[in-house]
Amino acid sequence: MLERRRDHIFRYIPKTETEGESEFDVEAQAVEVARTWHMWANESVKTSALVPALLMQALATGLLDATTYTDFKTFASNQTGNAIILTVAAVGTVSQSTTLLVRTAVSFGSFLLGAFVFGQIGFIVGVRRRTWLMISTAVQTLFLVVASILLSPHGPAATHVGARHDWAILSLFALMSGGQVAMARQSSCQELPTAPMTSTFVDFVADHYLFSSWSDPKAVSRNRRFYYVIMMIGGSFIGAVMHRYSASWIVAVIAVGIKLVALAMVALAKPDGCYGN
């Protein structure tokens, strides 16, 4: 396709007898580069090509959830648990501290806000358009960068864990998680939601091809779920160990690095040959 476009462009460019590139040649090359970048940015990325990036983001989620629950006693991405905490607190079945309820409510609301904003924008611009996937991942990473700064010893004392405004960190984590899950769900790769695990466990053990060979084409979904579980549990284990022997902000910085790797993977992912959705 690119060769045909290039031939089409140069067909109308005047040729010169002088050696070297003429002004028209340089201009044509600039046009071709611009068109190539435009095509790359607007490509719809293959669902299968997004699998490595989604697995990396699942690893980052595992890291963050381990340290988030340890620090705040609530989750940034597992909103099923948070919804139950808020429900039983509202009914009065279980007595919860005001601090925990505030944190849980902030996490729940921020997650839904992130999912709503990122999800709706994705539908408008194209859920698998490369530009949107990269912008979405970059903004999610930015949330983590800010959270890392607030958590670090150089951040404001009011946002440190246990301080008055530590909910701000949880909000940033939840916003990131909401946007990430929305992007994952819209990518058409339903086996890799990048945060929830209950449905993945059930789908994995109930898979019709659970005992098929690893190379069986019909077992692709099972394989993806297996990788996903490994990345989530592995990330949680690594996050718990790092939290115990280092600090929360270091875990967040590592998660930033993982998100950047995922961003690079999206940039290099193969297109499916169409634009937009």
PDB file of C-alpha atoms in Angstrom:
ATOM      1  CA  MET A   1       0.000   0.000   0.000  1.00  0.00           C
ATOM      2  CA  LEU A   2       2.778   2.403   0.949  1.00  0.00           C
ATOM      3  CA  GLU A   3       4.634   1.632  -2.296  1.00  0.00           C
ATOM      4  CA  ARG A   4       1.539   2.442  -4.374  1.00  0.00           C
ATOM      5  CA  ARG A   5       1.023   5.684  -2.456  1.00  0.00           C
ATOM      6  CA  ARG A   6       4.683   6.604  -2.961  1.00  0.00           C
ATOM      7  CA  ASP A   7       4.475   5.911  -6.717  1.00  0.00           C
ATOM      8  CA  HIS A   8       1.307   7.990  -6.902  1.00  0.00           C
ATOM      9  CA  ILE A   9       3.012  10.951  -5.242  1.00  0.00           C
ATOM     10  CA  PHE A  10       6.181  10.878  -7.324  1.00  0.00           C
ATOM     11  CA  ARG A  11       4.260  10.465 -10.585  1.00  0.00           C
ATOM     12  CA  TYR A  12       3.371  14.163 -10.503  1.00  0.00           C
ATOM     13  CA  ILE A  13       6.729  15.482  -9.339  1.00  0.00           C
ATOM     14  CA  PRO A  14       8.774  17.228 -12.062  1.00  0.00           C
ATOM     15  CA  LYS A  15      12.133  15.629 -12.784  1.00  0.00           C
ATOM     16  CA  THR A  16      15.264  17.754 -13.074  1.00  0.00           C
ATOM     17  CA  GLU A  17      18.444  17.134 -15.005  1.00  0.00           C
ATOM     18  CA  THR A  18      20.686  18.314 -12.171  1.00  0.00           C
ATOM     19  CA  GLU A  19      22.304  15.863  -9.848  1.00  0.00           C
ATOM     20  CA  GLY A  20      21.136  15.592  -6.275  1.00  0.00           C
ATOM     21  CA  GLU A  21      17.731  16.335  -4.849  1.00  0.00           C
ATOM     22  CA  SER A  22      15.699  19.201  -6.229  1.00  0.00           C
ATOM     23  CA  GLU A  23      13.369  21.352  -4.185  1.00  0.00           C
ATOM     24  CA  PHE A  24      10.459  19.294  -5.485  1.00  0.00           C
ATOM     25  CA  ASP A  25      12.130  16.034  -4.414  1.00  0.00           C
ATOM     26  CA  VAL A  26      12.654  17.313  -0.883  1.00  0.00           C
ATOM     27  CA  GLU A  27       9.078  18.529  -0.684  1.00  0.00           C
ATOM     28  CA  ALA A  28       7.782  15.198  -1.954  1.00  0.00           C
ATOM     29  CA  GLN A  29       9.815  13.332   0.646  1.00  0.00           C
ATOM     30  CA  ALA A  30       8.443  15.586   3.365  1.00  0.00           C
ATOM     31  CA  VAL A  31       4.908  14.906   2.173  1.00  0.00           C
ATOM     32  CA  GLU A  32       5.584  11.173   2.143  1.00  0.00           C
ATOM     33  CA  VAL A  33       6.996  11.235   5.680  1.00  0.00           C
ATOM     34  CA  ALA A  34       3.998  13.220   6.906  1.00  0.00           C
ATOM     35  CA  ARG A  35       1.606  10.793   5.241  1.00  0.00           C
ATOM     36  CA  THR A  36       3.445   7.804   6.697  1.00  0.00           C
ATOM     37  CA  TRP A  37       3.293   9.215  10.229  1.00  0.00           C
ATOM     38  CA  HIS A  38      -0.371  10.081   9.771  1.00  0.00           C
ATOM     39  CA  MET A  39      -1.164   6.560   8.611  1.00  0.00           C
ATOM     40  CA  TRP A  40       0.805   5.043  11.508  1.00  0.00           C
ATOM     41  CA  ALA A  41      -0.940   7.225  14.090  1.00  0.00           C
ATOM     42  CA  ASN A  42      -4.400   6.415  12.746  1.00  0.00           C
ATOM     43  CA  GLU A  43      -3.915   2.689  12.322  1.00  0.00           C
ATOM     44  CA  SER A  44      -6.277   0.394  14.167  1.00  0.00           C
ATOM     45  CA  VAL A  45      -4.043  -1.906  16.193  1.00  0.00           C
ATOM     46  CA  LYS A  46      -4.578  -5.652  15.992  1.00  0.00           C
ATOM     47  CA  THR A  47      -6.232  -7.107  19.070  1.00  0.00           C
ATOM     48  CA  SER A  48      -3.667  -9.900  19.227  1.00  0.00           C
ATOM     49  CA  ALA A  49      -0.858  -7.342  18.954  1.00  0.00           C
ATOM     50  CA  LEU A  50      -2.124  -5.638  22.118  1.00  0.00           C
ATOM     51  CA  VAL A  51      -1.737  -8.770  24.250  1.00  0.00           C
ATOM     52  CA  PRO A  52       1.877  -8.073  25.369  1.00  0.00           C
ATOM     53  CA  ALA A  53       1.027  -4.483  26.345  1.00  0.00           C
ATOM     54  CA  LEU A  54      -2.069  -5.569  28.281  1.00  0.00           C
ATOM     55  CA  LEU A  55      -0.080  -8.232  30.123  1.00  0.00           C
ATOM     56  CA  MET A  56       2.496  -5.636  31.144  1.00  0.00           C
ATOM     57  CA  GLN A  57      -0.280  -3.420  32.451  1.00  0.00           C
ATOM     58  CA  ALA A  58      -1.690  -6.354  34.415  1.00  0.00           C
ATOM     59  CA  LEU A  59       1.746  -6.746  36.005  1.00  0.00           C
ATOM     60  CA  ALA A  60       1.698  -3.071  36.994  1.00  0.00           C
ATOM     61  CA  THR A  61      -1.792  -3.505  38.464  1.00  0.00           C
ATOM     62  CA  GLY A  62      -0.626  -6.405  40.604  1.00  0.00           C
ATOM     63  CA  LEU A  63       2.269  -4.333  41.899  1.00  0.00           C
ATOM     64  CA  LEU A  64       0.053  -1.393  42.798  1.00  0.00           C
ATOM     65  CA  ASP A  65      -2.791  -3.370  44.350  1.00  0.00           C
ATOM     66  CA  ALA A  66      -0.390  -5.128  46.707  1.00  0.00           C
ATOM     67  CA  THR A  67       0.985  -1.873  48.059  1.00  0.00           C
ATOM     68  CA  THR A  68      -2.358  -0.031  47.907  1.00  0.00           C
ATOM     69  CA  TYR A  69      -4.151  -2.571  50.052  1.00  0.00           C
ATOM     70  CA  THR A  70      -1.250  -2.712  52.504  1.00  0.00           C
ATOM     71  CA  ASP A  71      -1.172   1.072  52.900  1.00  0.00           C
ATOM     72  CA  PHE A  72      -4.847   2.006  52.630  1.00  0.00           C
ATOM     73  CA  LYS A  73      -6.716  -1.233  53.478  1.00  0.00           C
ATOM     74  CA  THR A  74      -8.727  -0.779  50.302  1.00  0.00           C
ATOM     75  CA  PHE A  75      -8.247  -1.339  46.587  1.00  0.00           C
ATOM     76  CA  ALA A  76      -7.543   0.939  43.644  1.00  0.00           C
ATOM     77  CA  SER A  77      -8.654  -1.480  40.924  1.00  0.00           C
ATOM     78  CA  ASN A  78     -10.700  -4.258  42.579  1.00  0.00           C
ATOM     79  CA  GLN A  79     -13.933  -2.335  42.915  1.00  0.00           C
ATOM     80  CA  THR A  80     -16.078  -5.373  43.729  1.00  0.00           C
ATOM     81  CA  GLY A  81     -14.558  -5.467  47.191  1.00  0.00           C
ATOM     82  CA  ASN A  82     -14.900  -1.710  47.571  1.00  0.00           C
ATOM     83  CA  ALA A  83     -18.578  -1.769  46.583  1.00  0.00           C
ATOM     84  CA  ILE A  84     -19.267  -4.408  49.240  1.00  0.00           C
ATOM     85  CA  ILE A  85     -17.383  -2.417  51.893  1.00  0.00           C
ATOM     86  CA  LEU A  86     -19.489   0.658  51.130  1.00  0.00           C
ATOM     87  CA  THR A  87     -22.724  -1.346  51.068  1.00  0.00           C
ATOM     88  CA  VAL A  88     -22.269  -3.066  54.425  1.00  0.00           C
ATOM     89  CA  ALA A  89     -21.137   0.231  55.946  1.00  0.00           C
ATOM     90  CA  ALA A  90     -24.259   1.990  54.667  1.00  0.00           C
ATOM     91  CA  VAL A  91     -26.497  -0.690  56.167  1.00  0.00           C
ATOM     92  CA  GLY A  92     -24.525  -0.688  59.387  1.00  0.00           C
ATOM     93  CA  THR A  93     -23.797  -4.405  59.298  1.00  0.00           C
ATOM     94  CA  VAL A  94     -20.115  -3.844  59.982  1.00  0.00           C
ATOM     95  CA  SER A  95     -18.576  -0.880  61.734  1.00  0.00           C
ATOM     96  CA  GLN A  96     -15.899   0.797  59.625  1.00  0.00           C
ATOM     97  CA  SER A  97     -13.677   3.740  60.429  1.00  0.00           C
ATOM     98  CA  THR A  98     -14.497   7.046  58.759  1.00  0.00           C
ATOM     99  CA  THR A  99     -11.030   7.152  57.225  1.00  0.00           C
ATOM    100  CA  LEU A 100     -11.469   3.770  55.551  1.00  0.00           C
ATOM    101  CA  LEU A 101     -14.899   4.702  54.222  1.00  0.00           C
ATOM    102  CA  VAL A 102     -13.578   7.954  52.761  1.00  0.00           C
ATOM    103  CA  ARG A 103     -10.701   6.141  51.099  1.00  0.00           C
ATOM    104  CA  THR A 104     -12.987   3.448  49.717  1.00  0.00           C
ATOM    105  CA  ALA A 105     -15.524   5.962  48.415  1.00  0.00           C
ATOM    106  CA  VAL A 106     -12.776   8.034  46.789  1.00  0.00           C
ATOM    107  CA  SER A 107     -11.317   4.947  45.135  1.00  0.00           C
ATOM    108  CA  PHE A 108     -14.711   3.755  43.902  1.00  0.00           C
ATOM    109  CA  GLY A 109     -15.722   7.154  42.540  1.00  0.00           C
ATOM    110  CA  SER A 110     -12.345   7.850  40.936  1.00  0.00           C
ATOM    111  CA  PHE A 111     -12.301   4.455  39.252  1.00  0.00           C
ATOM    112  CA  LEU A 112     -15.746   5.002  37.734  1.00  0.00           C
ATOM    113  CA  LEU A 113     -14.784   8.518  36.652  1.00  0.00           C
ATOM    114  CA  GLY A 114     -11.645   7.254  34.940  1.00  0.00           C
ATOM    115  CA  ALA A 115     -13.537   4.449  33.212  1.00  0.00           C
ATOM    116  CA  PHE A 116     -16.277   6.854  32.090  1.00  0.00           C
ATOM    117  CA  VAL A 117     -13.976   9.550  30.693  1.00  0.00           C
ATOM    118  CA  PHE A 118     -11.484   7.237  29.004  1.00  0.00           C
ATOM    119  CA  GLY A 119     -14.210   4.910  27.770  1.00  0.00           C
ATOM    120  CA  GLN A 120     -16.354   7.619  26.187  1.00  0.00           C
ATOM    121  CA  ILE A 121     -13.391   9.338  24.551  1.00  0.00           C
ATOM    122  CA  GLY A 122     -12.293   5.975  23.201  1.00  0.00           C
ATOM    123  CA  PHE A 123     -15.654   5.457  21.502  1.00  0.00           C
ATOM    124  CA  ILE A 124     -15.412   8.902  19.908  1.00  0.00           C
ATOM    125  CA  VAL A 125     -11.859   8.694  18.526  1.00  0.00           C
ATOM    126  CA  GLY A 126     -11.593   4.923  17.946  1.00  0.00           C
ATOM    127  CA  VAL A 127     -11.026   2.387  20.706  1.00  0.00           C
ATOM    128  CA  ARG A 128      -8.095   0.688  18.974  1.00  0.00           C
ATOM    129  CA  ARG A 129      -6.688   3.658  17.118  1.00  0.00           C
ATOM    130  CA  ARG A 130      -2.980   3.804  17.877  1.00  0.00           C
ATOM    131  CA  THR A 131      -3.007   7.507  18.741  1.00  0.00           C
ATOM    132  CA  TRP A 132      -5.731   7.029  21.337  1.00  0.00           C
ATOM    133  CA  LEU A 133      -4.149   3.935  22.849  1.00  0.00           C
ATOM    134  CA  MET A 134      -0.859   5.792  23.271  1.00  0.00           C
ATOM    135  CA  ILE A 135      -2.477   8.930  24.682  1.00  0.00           C
ATOM    136  CA  SER A 136      -4.569   6.866  27.087  1.00  0.00           C
ATOM    137  CA  THR A 137      -1.558   4.898  28.316  1.00  0.00           C
ATOM    138  CA  ALA A 138       0.537   8.063  28.589  1.00  0.00           C
ATOM    139  CA  VAL A 139      -2.089   9.851  30.702  1.00  0.00           C
ATOM    140  CA  GLN A 140      -2.449   6.795  32.920  1.00  0.00           C
ATOM    141  CA  THR A 141       1.320   6.810  33.379  1.00  0.00           C
ATOM    142  CA  LEU A 142       1.206  10.505  34.237  1.00  0.00           C
ATOM    143  CA  PHE A 143      -1.246   9.751  37.051  1.00  0.00           C
ATOM    144  CA  LEU A 144       1.276   7.273  38.440  1.00  0.00           C
ATOM    145  CA  VAL A 145       4.124   9.771  38.142  1.00  0.00           C
ATOM    146  CA  VAL A 146       2.190  12.343  40.174  1.00  0.00           C
ATOM    147  CA  ALA A 147       1.235   9.697  42.738  1.00  0.00           C
ATOM    148  CA  SER A 148       4.879   8.645  43.025  1.00  0.00           C
ATOM    149  CA  ILE A 149       5.900  12.221  43.749  1.00  0.00           C
ATOM    150  CA  LEU A 150       3.185  12.639  46.380  1.00  0.00           C
ATOM    151  CA  LEU A 151       4.234   9.372  48.029  1.00  0.00           C
ATOM    152  CA  SER A 152       7.951  10.111  47.993  1.00  0.00           C
ATOM    153  CA  PRO A 153       9.845  11.708  50.910  1.00  0.00           C
ATOM    154  CA  HIS A 154      10.054  14.883  48.819  1.00  0.00           C
ATOM    155  CA  GLY A 155       6.277  15.103  48.386  1.00  0.00           C
ATOM    156  CA  PRO A 156       3.896  17.143  50.556  1.00  0.00           C
ATOM    157  CA  ALA A 157       3.604  15.776  54.081  1.00  0.00           C
ATOM    158  CA  ALA A 158      -0.197  16.036  53.862  1.00  0.00           C
ATOM    159  CA  THR A 159      -0.340  13.352  51.150  1.00  0.00           C
ATOM    160  CA  HIS A 160       1.892  10.769  52.799  1.00  0.00           C
ATOM    161  CA  VAL A 161       0.263   7.503  53.835  1.00  0.00           C
ATOM    162  CA  GLY A 162      -1.713   8.063  57.023  1.00  0.00           C
ATOM    163  CA  ALA A 163      -1.784  11.845  56.582  1.00  0.00           C
ATOM    164  CA  ARG A 164      -4.913  13.949  56.181  1.00  0.00           C
ATOM    165  CA  HIS A 165      -4.992  13.978  52.379  1.00  0.00           C
ATOM    166  CA  ASP A 166      -3.548  10.571  51.569  1.00  0.00           C
ATOM    167  CA  TRP A 167      -6.799   9.869  49.691  1.00  0.00           C
ATOM    168  CA  ALA A 168      -5.357  11.932  46.816  1.00  0.00           C
ATOM    169  CA  ILE A 169      -2.855   9.162  46.075  1.00  0.00           C
ATOM    170  CA  LEU A 170      -5.576   6.536  46.099  1.00  0.00           C
ATOM    171  CA  SER A 171      -7.646   8.694  43.769  1.00  0.00           C
ATOM    172  CA  LEU A 172      -4.797   8.887  41.249  1.00  0.00           C
ATOM    173  CA  PHE A 173      -4.269   5.124  41.388  1.00  0.00           C
ATOM    174  CA  ALA A 174      -7.995   4.509  40.882  1.00  0.00           C
ATOM    175  CA  LEU A 175      -8.255   6.999  38.004  1.00  0.00           C
ATOM    176  CA  MET A 176      -5.393   5.205  36.305  1.00  0.00           C
ATOM    177  CA  SER A 177      -6.994   1.813  36.905  1.00  0.00           C
ATOM    178  CA  GLY A 178     -10.384   2.932  35.579  1.00  0.00           C
ATOM    179  CA  GLY A 179      -8.861   4.264  32.381  1.00  0.00           C
ATOM    180  CA  GLN A 180      -6.710   1.179  31.979  1.00  0.00           C
ATOM    181  CA  VAL A 181      -9.583  -1.274  32.422  1.00  0.00           C
ATOM    182  CA  ALA A 182     -11.786   0.709  30.016  1.00  0.00           C
ATOM    183  CA  MET A 183      -9.031   0.592  27.401  1.00  0.00           C
ATOM    184  CA  ALA A 184      -8.505  -3.139  27.947  1.00  0.00           C
ATOM    185  CA  ARG A 185     -12.217  -3.974  27.726  1.00  0.00           C
ATOM    186  CA  GLN A 186     -12.635  -1.938  24.550  1.00  0.00           C
ATOM    187  CA  SER A 187      -9.637  -3.566  22.877  1.00  0.00           C
ATOM    188  CA  SER A 188     -11.722  -6.701  22.127  1.00  0.00           C
ATOM    189  CA  CYS A 189      -9.270  -8.809  24.137  1.00  0.00           C
ATOM    190  CA  GLN A 190     -11.771  -9.913  26.775  1.00  0.00           C
ATOM    191  CA  GLU A 191      -9.361 -12.395  28.366  1.00  0.00           C
ATOM    192  CA  LEU A 192      -7.148  -9.565  29.661  1.00  0.00           C
ATOM    193  CA  PRO A 193      -9.194  -7.019  31.652  1.00  0.00           C
ATOM    194  CA  THR A 194      -5.955  -5.903  33.439  1.00  0.00           C
ATOM    195  CA  ALA A 195      -7.596  -5.654  36.884  1.00  0.00           C
ATOM    196  CA  PRO A 196     -10.489  -8.013  37.831  1.00  0.00           C
ATOM    197  CA  MET A 197      -9.585 -11.663  38.373  1.00  0.00           C
ATOM    198  CA  THR A 198     -12.740 -13.481  39.515  1.00  0.00           C
ATOM    199  CA  SER A 199     -14.216 -13.896  36.037  1.00  0.00           C
ATOM    200  CA  THR A 200     -10.790 -14.809  34.678  1.00  0.00           C
ATOM    201  CA  PHE A 201     -10.386 -17.620  37.211  1.00  0.00           C
ATOM    202  CA  VAL A 202     -13.819 -19.006  36.321  1.00  0.00           C
ATOM    203  CA  ASP A 203     -13.313 -18.672  32.575  1.00  0.00           C
ATOM    204  CA  PHE A 204      -9.934 -20.374  32.850  1.00  0.00           C
ATOM    205  CA  VAL A 205     -11.011 -23.466  34.808  1.00  0.00           C
ATOM    206  CA  ALA A 206     -14.278 -23.747  32.839  1.00  0.00           C
ATOM    207  CA  ASP A 207     -12.576 -23.387  29.457  1.00  0.00           C
ATOM    208  CA  HIS A 208     -13.590 -26.132  27.043  1.00  0.00           C
ATOM    209  CA  TYR A 209      -9.973 -26.378  25.868  1.00  0.00           C
ATOM    210  CA  LEU A 210      -8.409 -26.332  29.337  1.00  0.00           C
ATOM    211  CA  PHE A 211      -6.545 -29.597  28.734  1.00  0.00           C
ATOM    212  CA  SER A 212      -5.654 -28.968  25.102  1.00  0.00           C
ATOM    213  CA  SER A 213      -2.036 -28.697  24.024  1.00  0.00           C
ATOM    214  CA  TRP A 214      -0.374 -25.319  24.362  1.00  0.00           C
ATOM    215  CA  SER A 215      -0.056 -24.946  20.602  1.00  0.00           C
ATOM    216  CA  ASP A 216      -3.714 -25.711  19.887  1.00  0.00           C
ATOM    217  CA  PRO A 217      -5.160 -22.704  17.979  1.00  0.00           C
ATOM    218  CA  LYS A 218      -8.456 -23.189  19.805  1.00  0.00           C
ATOM    219  CA  ALA A 219      -6.736 -22.710  23.175  1.00  0.00           C
ATOM    220  CA  VAL A 220      -5.587 -19.142  22.557  1.00  0.00           C
ATOM    221  CA  SER A 221      -8.067 -17.706  25.069  1.00  0.00           C
ATOM    222  CA  ARG A 222      -6.994 -20.205  27.720  1.00  0.00           C
ATOM    223  CA  ASN A 223      -3.335 -19.324  27.153  1.00  0.00           C
ATOM    224  CA  ARG A 224      -4.032 -15.610  27.467  1.00  0.00           C
ATOM    225  CA  ARG A 225      -5.918 -16.116  30.716  1.00  0.00           C
ATOM    226  CA  PHE A 226      -3.074 -18.221  32.082  1.00  0.00           C
ATOM    227  CA  TYR A 227      -0.536 -15.497  31.277  1.00  0.00           C
ATOM    228  CA  TYR A 228      -2.853 -12.915  32.802  1.00  0.00           C
ATOM    229  CA  VAL A 229      -3.195 -14.795  36.088  1.00  0.00           C
ATOM    230  CA  ILE A 230       0.573 -15.267  36.262  1.00  0.00           C
ATOM    231  CA  MET A 231       1.217 -11.560  35.660  1.00  0.00           C
ATOM    232  CA  MET A 232      -1.361 -10.406  38.217  1.00  0.00           C
ATOM    233  CA  ILE A 233      -0.290 -12.813  40.950  1.00  0.00           C
ATOM    234  CA  GLY A 234       3.381 -12.337  40.126  1.00  0.00           C
ATOM    235  CA  GLY A 235       2.967  -8.569  40.234  1.00  0.00           C
ATOM    236  CA  SER A 236       1.173  -8.770  43.571  1.00  0.00           C
ATOM    237  CA  PHE A 237       3.928 -10.947  45.023  1.00  0.00           C
ATOM    238  CA  ILE A 238       6.680  -8.633  43.771  1.00  0.00           C
ATOM    239  CA  GLY A 239       4.769  -5.584  44.996  1.00  0.00           C
ATOM    240  CA  ALA A 240       4.294  -7.083  48.461  1.00  0.00           C
ATOM    241  CA  VAL A 241       7.989  -7.968  48.758  1.00  0.00           C
ATOM    242  CA  MET A 242       9.092  -4.544  47.533  1.00  0.00           C
ATOM    243  CA  HIS A 243       6.674  -2.806  49.883  1.00  0.00           C
ATOM    244  CA  ARG A 244       8.033  -4.774  52.817  1.00  0.00           C
ATOM    245  CA  TYR A 245      11.691  -4.103  52.113  1.00  0.00           C
ATOM    246  CA  SER A 246      11.597  -0.697  50.410  1.00  0.00           C
ATOM    247  CA  ALA A 247       8.825   1.913  50.185  1.00  0.00           C
ATOM    248  CA  SER A 248       5.476   2.505  48.503  1.00  0.00           C
ATOM    249  CA  TRP A 249       6.770   5.256  46.253  1.00  0.00           C
ATOM    250  CA  ILE A 250       9.459   2.950  44.879  1.00  0.00           C
ATOM    251  CA  VAL A 251       6.777   0.412  43.948  1.00  0.00           C
ATOM    252  CA  ALA A 252       4.895   3.197  42.165  1.00  0.00           C
ATOM    253  CA  VAL A 253       8.048   4.212  40.280  1.00  0.00           C
ATOM    254  CA  ILE A 254       8.561   0.625  39.131  1.00  0.00           C
ATOM    255  CA  ALA A 255       4.944   0.591  37.950  1.00  0.00           C
ATOM    256  CA  VAL A 256       5.662   3.763  35.957  1.00  0.00           C
ATOM    257  CA  GLY A 257       8.534   1.974  34.239  1.00  0.00           C
ATOM    258  CA  ILE A 258       6.290  -0.972  33.376  1.00  0.00           C
ATOM    259  CA  LYS A 259       3.649   1.360  31.950  1.00  0.00           C
ATOM    260  CA  LEU A 260       6.299   3.001  29.772  1.00  0.00           C
ATOM    261  CA  VAL A 261       7.262  -0.417  28.428  1.00  0.00           C
ATOM    262  CA  ALA A 262       3.581  -1.018  27.646  1.00  0.00           C
ATOM    263  CA  LEU A 263       3.448   2.345  25.874  1.00  0.00           C
ATOM    264  CA  ALA A 264       6.395   1.353  23.684  1.00  0.00           C
ATOM    265  CA  MET A 265       4.690  -1.949  22.886  1.00  0.00           C
ATOM    266  CA  VAL A 266       1.579  -0.113  21.722  1.00  0.00           C
ATOM    267  CA  ALA A 267       3.707   2.116  19.506  1.00  0.00           C
ATOM    268  CA  LEU A 268       5.273  -0.941  17.864  1.00  0.00           C
ATOM    269  CA  ALA A 269       2.134  -3.100  17.722  1.00  0.00           C
ATOM    270  CA  LYS A 270       1.048  -4.393  14.322  1.00  0.00           C
ATOM    271  CA  PRO A 271      -2.022  -2.823  12.689  1.00  0.00           C
ATOM    272  CA  ASP A 272      -4.945  -4.795  11.365  1.00  0.00           C
ATOM    273  CA  GLY A 273      -5.024  -2.834   8.130  1.00  0.00           C
ATOM    274  CA  CYS A 274      -7.983  -0.542   8.821  1.00  0.00           C
ATOM    275  CA  TYR A 275      -8.537   2.838  10.450  1.00  0.00           C
ATOM    276  CA  GLY A 276     -10.525   3.925  13.485  1.00  0.00           C
ATOM    277  CA  ASN A 277     -12.463   1.101  15.152  1.00  0.00           C
TER     278      ASN A 277
END
